[in-house]
Short mmCIF file of C-alpha atoms and ligand atoms in Angstrom, two decimals:
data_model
loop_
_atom_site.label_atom_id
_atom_site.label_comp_id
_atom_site.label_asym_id
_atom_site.label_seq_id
_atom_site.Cartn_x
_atom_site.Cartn_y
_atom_site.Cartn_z
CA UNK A 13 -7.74 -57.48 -50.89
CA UNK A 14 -5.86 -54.46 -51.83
CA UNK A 15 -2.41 -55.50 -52.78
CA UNK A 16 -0.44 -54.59 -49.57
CA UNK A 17 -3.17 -54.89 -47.00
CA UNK A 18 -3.04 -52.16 -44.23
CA UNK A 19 -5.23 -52.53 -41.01
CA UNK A 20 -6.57 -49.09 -40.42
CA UNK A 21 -7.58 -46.35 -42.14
CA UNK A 22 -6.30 -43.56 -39.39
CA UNK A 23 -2.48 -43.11 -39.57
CA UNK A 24 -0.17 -40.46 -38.18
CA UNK A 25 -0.46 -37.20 -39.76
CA UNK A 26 1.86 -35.51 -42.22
CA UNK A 27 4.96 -34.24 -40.77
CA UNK A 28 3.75 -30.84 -42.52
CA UNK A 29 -0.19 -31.10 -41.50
CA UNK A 30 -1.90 -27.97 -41.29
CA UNK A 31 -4.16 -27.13 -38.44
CA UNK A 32 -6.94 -26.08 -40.83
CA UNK A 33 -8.09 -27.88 -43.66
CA UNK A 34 -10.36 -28.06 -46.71
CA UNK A 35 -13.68 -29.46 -46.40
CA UNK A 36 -15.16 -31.20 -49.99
CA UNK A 37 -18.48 -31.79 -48.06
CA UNK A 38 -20.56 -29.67 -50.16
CA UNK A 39 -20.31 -26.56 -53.42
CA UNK A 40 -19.18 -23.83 -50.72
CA UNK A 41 -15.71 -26.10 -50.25
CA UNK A 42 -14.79 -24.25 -46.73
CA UNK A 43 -11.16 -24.02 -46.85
CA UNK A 44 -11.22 -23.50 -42.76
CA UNK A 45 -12.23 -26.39 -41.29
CA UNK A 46 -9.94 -26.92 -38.14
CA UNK A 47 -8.44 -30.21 -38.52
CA UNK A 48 -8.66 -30.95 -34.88
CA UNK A 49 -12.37 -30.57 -35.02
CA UNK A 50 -12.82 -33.46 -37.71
CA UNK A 51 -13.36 -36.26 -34.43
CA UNK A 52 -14.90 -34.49 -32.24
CA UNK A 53 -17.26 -32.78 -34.38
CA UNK A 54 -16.91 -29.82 -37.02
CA UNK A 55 -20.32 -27.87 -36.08
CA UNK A 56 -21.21 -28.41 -39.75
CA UNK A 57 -23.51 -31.17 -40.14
CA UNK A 58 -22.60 -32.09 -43.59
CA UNK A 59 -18.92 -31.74 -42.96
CA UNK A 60 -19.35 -34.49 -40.26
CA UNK A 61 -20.89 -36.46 -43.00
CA UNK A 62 -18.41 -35.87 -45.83
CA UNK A 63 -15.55 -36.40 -43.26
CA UNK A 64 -17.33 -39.83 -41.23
CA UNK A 65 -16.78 -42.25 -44.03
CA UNK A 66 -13.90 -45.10 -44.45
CA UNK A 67 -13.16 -46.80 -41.17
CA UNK A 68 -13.02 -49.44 -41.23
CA UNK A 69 -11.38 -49.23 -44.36
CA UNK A 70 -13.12 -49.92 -47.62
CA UNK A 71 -12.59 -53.22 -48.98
CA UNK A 72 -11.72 -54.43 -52.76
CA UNK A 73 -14.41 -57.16 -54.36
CA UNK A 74 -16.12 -58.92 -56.80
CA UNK A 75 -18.99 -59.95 -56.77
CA UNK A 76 -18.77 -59.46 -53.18
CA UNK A 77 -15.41 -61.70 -52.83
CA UNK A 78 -12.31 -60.06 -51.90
CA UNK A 79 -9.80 -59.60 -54.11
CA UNK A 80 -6.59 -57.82 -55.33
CA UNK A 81 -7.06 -54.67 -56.38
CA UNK A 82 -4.76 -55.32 -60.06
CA UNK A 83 -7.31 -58.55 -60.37
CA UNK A 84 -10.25 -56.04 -59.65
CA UNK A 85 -8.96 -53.56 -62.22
CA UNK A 86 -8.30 -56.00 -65.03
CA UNK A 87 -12.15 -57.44 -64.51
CA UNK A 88 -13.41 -53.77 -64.64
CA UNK A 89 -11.70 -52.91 -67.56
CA UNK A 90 -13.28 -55.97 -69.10
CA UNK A 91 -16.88 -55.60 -68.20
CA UNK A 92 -16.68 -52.33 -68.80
CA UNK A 93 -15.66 -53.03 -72.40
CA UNK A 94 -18.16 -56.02 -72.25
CA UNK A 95 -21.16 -53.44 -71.65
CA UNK A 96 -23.45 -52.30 -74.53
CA UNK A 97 -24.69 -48.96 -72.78
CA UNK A 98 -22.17 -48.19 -70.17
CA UNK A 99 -22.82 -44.61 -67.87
CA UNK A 100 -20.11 -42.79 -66.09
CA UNK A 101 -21.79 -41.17 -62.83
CA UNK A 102 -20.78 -40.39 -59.49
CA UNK A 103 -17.72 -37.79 -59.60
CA UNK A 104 -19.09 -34.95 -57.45
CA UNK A 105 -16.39 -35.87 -54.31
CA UNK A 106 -13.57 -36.08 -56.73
CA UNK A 107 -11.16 -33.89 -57.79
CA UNK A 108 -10.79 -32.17 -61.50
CA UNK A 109 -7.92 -34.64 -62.33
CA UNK A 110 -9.74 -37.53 -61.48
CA UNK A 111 -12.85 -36.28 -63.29
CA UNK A 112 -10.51 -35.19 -66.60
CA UNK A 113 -9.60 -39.06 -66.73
CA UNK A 114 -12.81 -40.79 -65.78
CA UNK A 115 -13.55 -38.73 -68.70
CA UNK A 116 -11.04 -39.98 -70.53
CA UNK A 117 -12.47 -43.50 -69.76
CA UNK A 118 -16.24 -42.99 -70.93
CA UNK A 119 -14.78 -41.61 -74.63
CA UNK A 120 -12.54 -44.83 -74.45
CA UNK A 121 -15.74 -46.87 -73.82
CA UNK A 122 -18.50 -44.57 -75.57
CA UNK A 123 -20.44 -44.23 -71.77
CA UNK A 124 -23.20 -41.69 -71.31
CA UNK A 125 -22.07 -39.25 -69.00
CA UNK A 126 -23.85 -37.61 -66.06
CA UNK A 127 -22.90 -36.51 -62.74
CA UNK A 128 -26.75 -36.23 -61.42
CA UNK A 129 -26.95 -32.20 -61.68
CA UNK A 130 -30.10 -30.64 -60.87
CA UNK A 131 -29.80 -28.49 -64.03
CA UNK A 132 -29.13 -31.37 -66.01
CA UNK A 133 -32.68 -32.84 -64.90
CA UNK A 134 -34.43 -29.59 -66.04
CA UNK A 135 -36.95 -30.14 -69.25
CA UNK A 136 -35.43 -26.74 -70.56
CA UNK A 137 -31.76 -27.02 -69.89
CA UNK A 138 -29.92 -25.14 -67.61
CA UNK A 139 -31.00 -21.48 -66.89
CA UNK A 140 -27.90 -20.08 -67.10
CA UNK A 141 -27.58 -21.27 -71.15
CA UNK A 142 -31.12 -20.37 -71.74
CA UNK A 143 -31.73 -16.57 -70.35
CA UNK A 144 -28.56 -15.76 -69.31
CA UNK A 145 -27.29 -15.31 -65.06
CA UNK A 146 -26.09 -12.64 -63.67
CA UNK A 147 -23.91 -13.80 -60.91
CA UNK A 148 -21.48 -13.19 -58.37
CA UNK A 149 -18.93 -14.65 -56.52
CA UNK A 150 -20.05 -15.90 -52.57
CA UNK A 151 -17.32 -13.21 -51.40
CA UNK A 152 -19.30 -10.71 -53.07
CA UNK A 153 -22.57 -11.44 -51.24
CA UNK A 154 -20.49 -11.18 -48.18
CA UNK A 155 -19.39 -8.22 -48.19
CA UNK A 156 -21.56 -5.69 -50.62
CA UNK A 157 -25.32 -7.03 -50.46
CA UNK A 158 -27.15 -5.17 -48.21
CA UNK A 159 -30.31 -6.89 -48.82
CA UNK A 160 -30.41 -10.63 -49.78
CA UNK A 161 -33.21 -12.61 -50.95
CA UNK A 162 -33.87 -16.20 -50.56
CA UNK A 163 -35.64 -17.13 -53.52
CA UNK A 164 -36.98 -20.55 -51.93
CA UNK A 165 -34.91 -21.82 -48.85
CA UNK A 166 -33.69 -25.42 -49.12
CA UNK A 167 -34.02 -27.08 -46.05
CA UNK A 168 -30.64 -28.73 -46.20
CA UNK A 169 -28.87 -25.60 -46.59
CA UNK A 170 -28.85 -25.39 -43.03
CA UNK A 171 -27.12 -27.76 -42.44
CA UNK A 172 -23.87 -26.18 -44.08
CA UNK A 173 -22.04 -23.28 -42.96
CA UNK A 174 -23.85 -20.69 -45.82
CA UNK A 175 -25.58 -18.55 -42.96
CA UNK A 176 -22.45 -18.07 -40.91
CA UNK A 177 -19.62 -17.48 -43.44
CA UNK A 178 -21.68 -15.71 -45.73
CA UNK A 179 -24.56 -13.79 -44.44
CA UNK A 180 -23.87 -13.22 -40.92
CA UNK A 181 -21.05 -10.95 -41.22
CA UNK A 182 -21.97 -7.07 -41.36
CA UNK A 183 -21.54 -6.49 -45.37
CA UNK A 184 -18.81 -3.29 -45.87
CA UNK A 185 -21.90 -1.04 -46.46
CA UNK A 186 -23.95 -1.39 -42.95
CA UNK A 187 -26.43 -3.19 -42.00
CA UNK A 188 -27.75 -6.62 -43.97
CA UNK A 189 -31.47 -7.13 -44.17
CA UNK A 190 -32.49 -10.87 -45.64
CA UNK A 191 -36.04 -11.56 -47.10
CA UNK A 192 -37.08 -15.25 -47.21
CA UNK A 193 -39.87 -16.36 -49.97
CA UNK A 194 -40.41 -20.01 -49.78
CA UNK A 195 -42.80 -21.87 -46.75
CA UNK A 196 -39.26 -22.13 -44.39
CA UNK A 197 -37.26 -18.89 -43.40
CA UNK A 198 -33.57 -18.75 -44.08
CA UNK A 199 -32.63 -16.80 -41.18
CA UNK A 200 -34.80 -17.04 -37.90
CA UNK A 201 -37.40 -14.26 -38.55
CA UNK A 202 -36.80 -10.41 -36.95
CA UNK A 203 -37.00 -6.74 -38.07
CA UNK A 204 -34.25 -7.17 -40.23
CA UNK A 205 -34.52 -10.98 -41.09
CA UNK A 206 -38.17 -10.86 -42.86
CA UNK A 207 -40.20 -13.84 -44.15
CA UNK A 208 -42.73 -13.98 -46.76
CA UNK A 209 -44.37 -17.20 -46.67
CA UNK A 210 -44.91 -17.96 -50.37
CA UNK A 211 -45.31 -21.62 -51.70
CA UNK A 212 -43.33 -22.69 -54.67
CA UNK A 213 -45.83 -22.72 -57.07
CA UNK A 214 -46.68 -19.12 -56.96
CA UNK A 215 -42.81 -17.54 -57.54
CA UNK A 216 -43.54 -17.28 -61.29
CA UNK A 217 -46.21 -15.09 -60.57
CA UNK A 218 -44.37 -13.57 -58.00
CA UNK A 219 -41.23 -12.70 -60.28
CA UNK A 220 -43.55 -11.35 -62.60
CA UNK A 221 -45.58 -8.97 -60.48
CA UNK A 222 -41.76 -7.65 -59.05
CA UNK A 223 -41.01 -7.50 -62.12
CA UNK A 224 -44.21 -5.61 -63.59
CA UNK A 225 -43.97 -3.30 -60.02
CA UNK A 226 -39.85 -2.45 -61.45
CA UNK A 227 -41.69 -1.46 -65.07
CA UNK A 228 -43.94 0.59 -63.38
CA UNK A 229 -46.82 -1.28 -65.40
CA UNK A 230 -50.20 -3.16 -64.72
CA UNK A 231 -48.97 -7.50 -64.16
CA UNK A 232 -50.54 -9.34 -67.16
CA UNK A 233 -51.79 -12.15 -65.00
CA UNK A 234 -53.71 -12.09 -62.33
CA UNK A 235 -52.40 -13.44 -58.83
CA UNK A 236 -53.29 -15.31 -55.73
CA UNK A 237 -55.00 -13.09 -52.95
CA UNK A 238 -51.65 -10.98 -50.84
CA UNK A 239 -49.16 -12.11 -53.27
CA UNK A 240 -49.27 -8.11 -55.35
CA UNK A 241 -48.58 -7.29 -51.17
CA UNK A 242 -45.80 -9.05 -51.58
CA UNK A 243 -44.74 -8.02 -54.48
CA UNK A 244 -44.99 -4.25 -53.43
CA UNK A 245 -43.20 -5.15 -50.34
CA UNK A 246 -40.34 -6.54 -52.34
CA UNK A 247 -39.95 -3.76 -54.77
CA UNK A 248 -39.71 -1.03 -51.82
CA UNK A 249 -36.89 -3.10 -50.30
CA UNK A 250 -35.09 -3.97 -53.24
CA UNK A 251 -35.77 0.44 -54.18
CA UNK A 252 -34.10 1.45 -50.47
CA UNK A 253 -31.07 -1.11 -50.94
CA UNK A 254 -27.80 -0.86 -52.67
CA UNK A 255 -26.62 -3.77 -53.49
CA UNK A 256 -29.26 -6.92 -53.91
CA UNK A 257 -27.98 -10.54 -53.65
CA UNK A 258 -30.80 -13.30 -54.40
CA UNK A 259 -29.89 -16.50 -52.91
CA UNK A 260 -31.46 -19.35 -55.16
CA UNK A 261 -31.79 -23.07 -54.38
CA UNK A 262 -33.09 -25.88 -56.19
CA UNK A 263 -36.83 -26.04 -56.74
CA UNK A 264 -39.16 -29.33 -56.39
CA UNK A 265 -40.17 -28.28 -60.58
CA UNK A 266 -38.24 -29.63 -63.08
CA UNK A 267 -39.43 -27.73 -66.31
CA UNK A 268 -37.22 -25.05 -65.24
CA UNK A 269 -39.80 -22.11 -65.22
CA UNK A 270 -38.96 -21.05 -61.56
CA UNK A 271 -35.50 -20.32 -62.52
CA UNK A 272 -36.04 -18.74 -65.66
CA UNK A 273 -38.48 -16.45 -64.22
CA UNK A 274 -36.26 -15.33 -61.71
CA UNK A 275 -33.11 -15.19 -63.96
CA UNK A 276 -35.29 -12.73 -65.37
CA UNK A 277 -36.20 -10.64 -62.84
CA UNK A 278 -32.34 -10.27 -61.57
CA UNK A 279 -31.47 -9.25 -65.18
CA UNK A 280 -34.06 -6.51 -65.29
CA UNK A 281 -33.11 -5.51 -61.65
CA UNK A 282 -29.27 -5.52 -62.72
CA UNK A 283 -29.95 -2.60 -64.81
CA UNK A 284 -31.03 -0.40 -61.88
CA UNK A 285 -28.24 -1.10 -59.48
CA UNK A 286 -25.64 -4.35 -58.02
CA UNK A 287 -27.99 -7.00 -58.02
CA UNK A 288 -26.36 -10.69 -58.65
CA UNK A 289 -28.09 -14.24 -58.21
CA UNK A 290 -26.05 -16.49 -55.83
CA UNK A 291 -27.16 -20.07 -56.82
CA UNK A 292 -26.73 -23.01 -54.98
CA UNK A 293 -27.12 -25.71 -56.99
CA UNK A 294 -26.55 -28.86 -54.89
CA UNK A 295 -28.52 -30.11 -51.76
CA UNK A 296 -25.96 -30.62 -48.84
CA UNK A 297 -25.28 -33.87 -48.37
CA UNK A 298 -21.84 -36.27 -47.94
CA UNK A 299 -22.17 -36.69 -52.03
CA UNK A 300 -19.34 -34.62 -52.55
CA UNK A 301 -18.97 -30.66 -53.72
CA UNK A 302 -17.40 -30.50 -57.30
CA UNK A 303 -20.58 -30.33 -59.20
CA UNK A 304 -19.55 -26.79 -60.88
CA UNK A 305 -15.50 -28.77 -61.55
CA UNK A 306 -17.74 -31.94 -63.25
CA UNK A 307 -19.32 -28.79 -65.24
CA UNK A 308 -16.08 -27.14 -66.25
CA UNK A 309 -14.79 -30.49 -67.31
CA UNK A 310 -17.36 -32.15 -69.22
CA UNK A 311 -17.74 -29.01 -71.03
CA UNK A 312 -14.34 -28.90 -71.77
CA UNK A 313 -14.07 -32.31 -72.73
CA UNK A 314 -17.81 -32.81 -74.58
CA UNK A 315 -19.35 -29.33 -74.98
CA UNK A 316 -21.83 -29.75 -72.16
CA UNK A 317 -22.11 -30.25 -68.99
CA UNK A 318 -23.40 -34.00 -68.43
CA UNK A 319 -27.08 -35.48 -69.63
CA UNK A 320 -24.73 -36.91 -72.33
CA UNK A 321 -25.90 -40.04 -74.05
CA UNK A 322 -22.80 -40.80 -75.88
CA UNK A 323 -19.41 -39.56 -74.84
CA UNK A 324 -17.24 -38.10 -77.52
CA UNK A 325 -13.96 -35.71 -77.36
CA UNK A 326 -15.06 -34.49 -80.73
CA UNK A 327 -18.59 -33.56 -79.46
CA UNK A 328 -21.64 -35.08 -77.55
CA UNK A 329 -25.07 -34.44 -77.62
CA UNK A 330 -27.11 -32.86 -74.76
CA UNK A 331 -29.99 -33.92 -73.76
CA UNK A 332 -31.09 -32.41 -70.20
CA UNK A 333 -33.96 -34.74 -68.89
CA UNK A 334 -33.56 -37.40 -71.15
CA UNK A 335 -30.70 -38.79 -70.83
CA UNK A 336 -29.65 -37.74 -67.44
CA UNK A 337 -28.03 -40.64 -64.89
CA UNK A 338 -31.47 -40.77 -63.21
CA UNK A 339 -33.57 -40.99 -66.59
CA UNK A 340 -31.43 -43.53 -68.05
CA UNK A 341 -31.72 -45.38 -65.23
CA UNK A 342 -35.03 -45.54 -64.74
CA UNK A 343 -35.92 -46.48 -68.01
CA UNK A 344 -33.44 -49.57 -68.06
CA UNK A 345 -31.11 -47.98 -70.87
CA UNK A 346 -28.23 -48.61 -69.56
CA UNK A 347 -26.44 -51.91 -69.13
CA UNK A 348 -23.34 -51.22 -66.67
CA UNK A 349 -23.27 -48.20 -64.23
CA UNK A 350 -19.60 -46.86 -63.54
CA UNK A 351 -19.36 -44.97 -60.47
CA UNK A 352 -16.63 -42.84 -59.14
CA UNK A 353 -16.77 -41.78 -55.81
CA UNK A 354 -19.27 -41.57 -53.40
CA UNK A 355 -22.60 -42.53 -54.55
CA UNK A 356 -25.51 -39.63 -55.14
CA UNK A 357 -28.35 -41.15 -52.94
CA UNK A 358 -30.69 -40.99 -56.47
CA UNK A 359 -28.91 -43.11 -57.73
CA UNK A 360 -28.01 -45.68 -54.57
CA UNK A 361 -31.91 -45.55 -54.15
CA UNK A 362 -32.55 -46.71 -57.95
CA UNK A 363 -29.82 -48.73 -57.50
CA UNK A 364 -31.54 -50.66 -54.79
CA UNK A 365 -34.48 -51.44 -56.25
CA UNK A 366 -32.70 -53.33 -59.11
CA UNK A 367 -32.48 -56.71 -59.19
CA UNK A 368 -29.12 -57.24 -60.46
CA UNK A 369 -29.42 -56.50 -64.16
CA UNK A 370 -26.80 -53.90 -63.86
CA UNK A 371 -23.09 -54.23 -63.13
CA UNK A 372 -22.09 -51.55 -61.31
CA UNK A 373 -18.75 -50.94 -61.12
CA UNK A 374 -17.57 -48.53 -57.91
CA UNK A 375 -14.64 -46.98 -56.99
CA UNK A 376 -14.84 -45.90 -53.86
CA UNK A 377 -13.50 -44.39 -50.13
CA UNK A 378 -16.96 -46.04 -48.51
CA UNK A 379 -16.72 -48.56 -45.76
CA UNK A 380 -20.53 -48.62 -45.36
CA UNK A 381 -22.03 -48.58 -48.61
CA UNK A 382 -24.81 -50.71 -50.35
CA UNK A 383 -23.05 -53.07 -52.05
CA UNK A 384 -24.88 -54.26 -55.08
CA UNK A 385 -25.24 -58.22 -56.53
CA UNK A 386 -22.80 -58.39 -60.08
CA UNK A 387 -20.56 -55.68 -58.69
CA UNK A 388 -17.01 -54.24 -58.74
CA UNK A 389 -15.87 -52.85 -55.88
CA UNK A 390 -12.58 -50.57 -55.89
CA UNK A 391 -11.43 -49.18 -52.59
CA UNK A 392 -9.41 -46.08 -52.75
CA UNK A 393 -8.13 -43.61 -50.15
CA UNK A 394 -10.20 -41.17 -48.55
CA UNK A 395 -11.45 -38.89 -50.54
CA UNK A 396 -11.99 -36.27 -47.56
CA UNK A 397 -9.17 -37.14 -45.60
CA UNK A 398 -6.15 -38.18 -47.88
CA UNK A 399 -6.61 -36.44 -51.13
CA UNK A 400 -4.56 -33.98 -53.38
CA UNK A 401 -5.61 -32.02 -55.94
CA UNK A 402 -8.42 -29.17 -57.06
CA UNK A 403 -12.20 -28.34 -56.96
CA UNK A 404 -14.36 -25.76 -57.58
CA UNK A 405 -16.28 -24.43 -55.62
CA UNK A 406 -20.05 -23.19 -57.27
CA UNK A 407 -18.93 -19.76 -58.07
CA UNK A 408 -16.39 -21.28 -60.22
CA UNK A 409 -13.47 -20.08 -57.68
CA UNK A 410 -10.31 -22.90 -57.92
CA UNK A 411 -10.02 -24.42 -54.41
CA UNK A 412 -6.92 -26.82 -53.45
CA UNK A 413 -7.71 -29.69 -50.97
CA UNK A 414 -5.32 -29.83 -47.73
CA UNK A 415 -4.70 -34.12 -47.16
CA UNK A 416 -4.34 -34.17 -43.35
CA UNK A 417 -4.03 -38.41 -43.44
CA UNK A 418 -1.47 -40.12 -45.00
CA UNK A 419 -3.09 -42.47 -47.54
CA UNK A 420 -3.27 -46.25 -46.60
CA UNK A 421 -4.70 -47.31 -50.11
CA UNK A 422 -4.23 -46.01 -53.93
CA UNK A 423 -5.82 -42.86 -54.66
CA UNK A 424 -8.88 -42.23 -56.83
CA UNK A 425 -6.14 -40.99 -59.55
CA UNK A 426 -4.28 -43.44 -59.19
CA UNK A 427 -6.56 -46.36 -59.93
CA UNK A 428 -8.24 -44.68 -62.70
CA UNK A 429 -4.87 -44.24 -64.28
CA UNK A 430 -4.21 -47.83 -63.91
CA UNK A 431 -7.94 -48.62 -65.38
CA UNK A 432 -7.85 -46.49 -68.54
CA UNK A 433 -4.44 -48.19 -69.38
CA UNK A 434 -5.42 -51.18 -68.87
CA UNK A 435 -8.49 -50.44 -71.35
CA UNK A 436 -6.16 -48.99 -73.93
CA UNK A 437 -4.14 -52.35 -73.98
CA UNK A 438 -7.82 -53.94 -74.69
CA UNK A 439 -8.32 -51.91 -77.48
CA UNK A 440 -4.75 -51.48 -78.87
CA UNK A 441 -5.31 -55.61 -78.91
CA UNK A 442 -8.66 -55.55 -80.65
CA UNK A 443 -7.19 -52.48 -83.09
CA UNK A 444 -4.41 -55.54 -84.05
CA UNK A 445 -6.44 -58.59 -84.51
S1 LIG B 515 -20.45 -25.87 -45.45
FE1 LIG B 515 -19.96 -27.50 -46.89
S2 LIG B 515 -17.81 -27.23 -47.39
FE2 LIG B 515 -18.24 -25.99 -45.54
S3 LIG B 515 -17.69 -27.31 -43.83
FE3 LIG B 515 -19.88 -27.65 -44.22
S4 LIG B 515 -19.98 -29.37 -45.70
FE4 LIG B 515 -17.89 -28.61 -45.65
#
């Protein structure tokens, strides 16, 4: 039971609703999403996804009982405390406030920390701290690229609104021509939409011959049959354009090498003329789109950006692949799972194969979710629908959210406020006995 019990989760709008709103489906945080469209259907798969969750309204529990939600917070704050390897995940459809004090919360309780970032899974860290990115804003592909690259096409991009807002639109320059390597095109295939049909495993080598084509000098390795073709092809497009944006998703490897490769490539090409990597870093889904805020903040708070094994404002380790949400996980290292927001389906799908060893404490805007044996369930507004505050979106651009519902429950902030007081009266009572 929340403590004043409402009986729906759609309410009259605010007086001062706008008619377009901002959509935290996914990293490219569309802040024109007509709010009339949200029912009926936004045209943008994911959107529908991020924006179908919460009625009926969440409920509070224990252990599957209902409860109050002050009786729910003071038993959280307890077996949170209670826990011998605690790990803060989730975050992703929250906003920077509520990540700066969830936070706040795993330094309180020394929780590893890890949001369940691609880059944070990769054997050799994140590309960007190892070689280097040269990037751009998504406004900048937009409008100067006249030739962008898919460097590998995820599937699920297509289901977001990439295509139309950012390639569709004539760049200021003329005409746009898109290349797609990877075994899916981008952009159906015509004269000016191309599509080399390249499997994953060769765009090393295929980085390296553009790269060795750029240098004017012999490849040092040798290369599947067509792919110096390919190569050649590349280099006379990227020679007749301007401006070159590469469009890079997340590869099936994890030791990193695709990336770095073509980190490399862009950084050689940058040299000759505009060329920028555009990566997107999260596969569309209703997970949420602040994985570049979780970033900004963990940094700020720990010095990296999650795979954290031991929270600490003073400093944490970082260890990418090892002691990631889904690593810990996996190997049974941690004890009590802490999740804010909605759930990344890794981690539900780990989660369902446990058999209850974990307490998983959840705050959440889900009607529909798993719910998990030895659990802590803590309903909160709508994350899509009701809440204030900031993201940012993957190119690091600051993006306010537009509430279009008034909020029938306590907000994410609100009840994490409420939980990391409640654990500083714990230890303020341990600190005087
Ligand atoms: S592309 Fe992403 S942010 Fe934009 S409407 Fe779709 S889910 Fe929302």
């Amino acid at each position: 039971m929340s403590d004043s019990k409402p009986t729906s989760n759609t309410s009259a709008p605010h007086e001062d609703a706008k008619t377009q709103t901002t959509c935290g489906g996914c990293e490219l945080l569309c802040e024109d999403l007509p709010v009339r469209s949200i029912k009926s259907g936004t045209g943008c798969t994911a959107a529908d996804k991020w924006f179908g969750h919460g009625d009926p309204l969440p409920q509070t529990t224990i252990d599957g009982k209902e409860v109050f939600l002050n009786d729910a917070i003071h038993e959280a704050a307890a077996r949170l405390l209670s826990a011998q390897r605690p790990l803060l995940t989730g975050l992703a459809s929250t906003t920077l406030d509520a990540i700066q004090i969830a936070c706040r919360i795993a330094d309180c309780i020394d929780a590893s920390v890890d949001a369940n970032d691609y880059e944070n899974l990769i054997l050799t860290a994140p590309t960007a701290i190892r070689v280097g990115r040269v990037s751009a804003d998504l406004e900048e592909l937009r409008d100067r690229a006249d030739l962008v690259i898919f460097w590998g096409v995820d599937p699920s991009m297509k289901s977001t609104r990439f295509i139309e807002r950012f390639i569709k639109p004539e760049p200021h320059n003329g005409n746009r021509r898109t290349i797609s390597v990877g075994m899916t095109p981008a952009v159906t295939p015509s004269s000016y939409n191309l599509h080399f049909p390249v499997p994953e495993e060769q765009h090393v080598s295929l980085a390296r011959l553009v790269n060795a084509h750029l240098a004017q000098k012999e490849a040092s390795v040798s290369s599947p049959d067509g792919l110096d073709d390919i190569a050649h092809q590349l280099h006379q497009f990227i020679d007749a354009a301007r401006c070159v944006g590469f469009v890079s998703t997340q590869p099936a490897e994890t030791t990193g090498l695709v990336k770095w490769s073509l980190s490399k490539l862009i950084q050689s090409l940058a040299h000759q003329k505009p060329c920028f990597e555009i990566p997107l870093n999260q596969r569309a889904s209703s997970e949420g789109g602040n994985l570049a805020g979780i970033g900004a903040v963990c940094t700020w708070h720990f010095g990296s950006s999650g795979a954290i094994p031991r929270a600490s404002s003073s400093g944490s380790m970082f260890l990418p692949a090892e002691a990631d949400a889904q690593h810990l996980i996996k190997r049974d290292e941690v004890d009590c799972i802490f999740i804010v927001g909605r759930i990344p389906r890794q981690i539900k799908g780990l989660l369902a194969e446990d058999s209850g060893s974990k307490t998983v404490i959840h705050i959440t805007d889900e009607s529909n979710d798993a719910s998990f044996k030895n659990s802590i369930r803590l309903a909160c507004a709508s994350l899509s629908a009701s809440t204030k505050g900031s993201m940012l979106r993957s190119d690091g651009r600051l993006i306010t959210l537009r509430p279009f519902e008034t909020a029938c429950l306590p907000s994410m902030q609100n009840i994490l406020d409420k939980l990391l007081d409640r654990l500083a009266v714990h230890t303020r009572n341990e600190g005087s006995t």
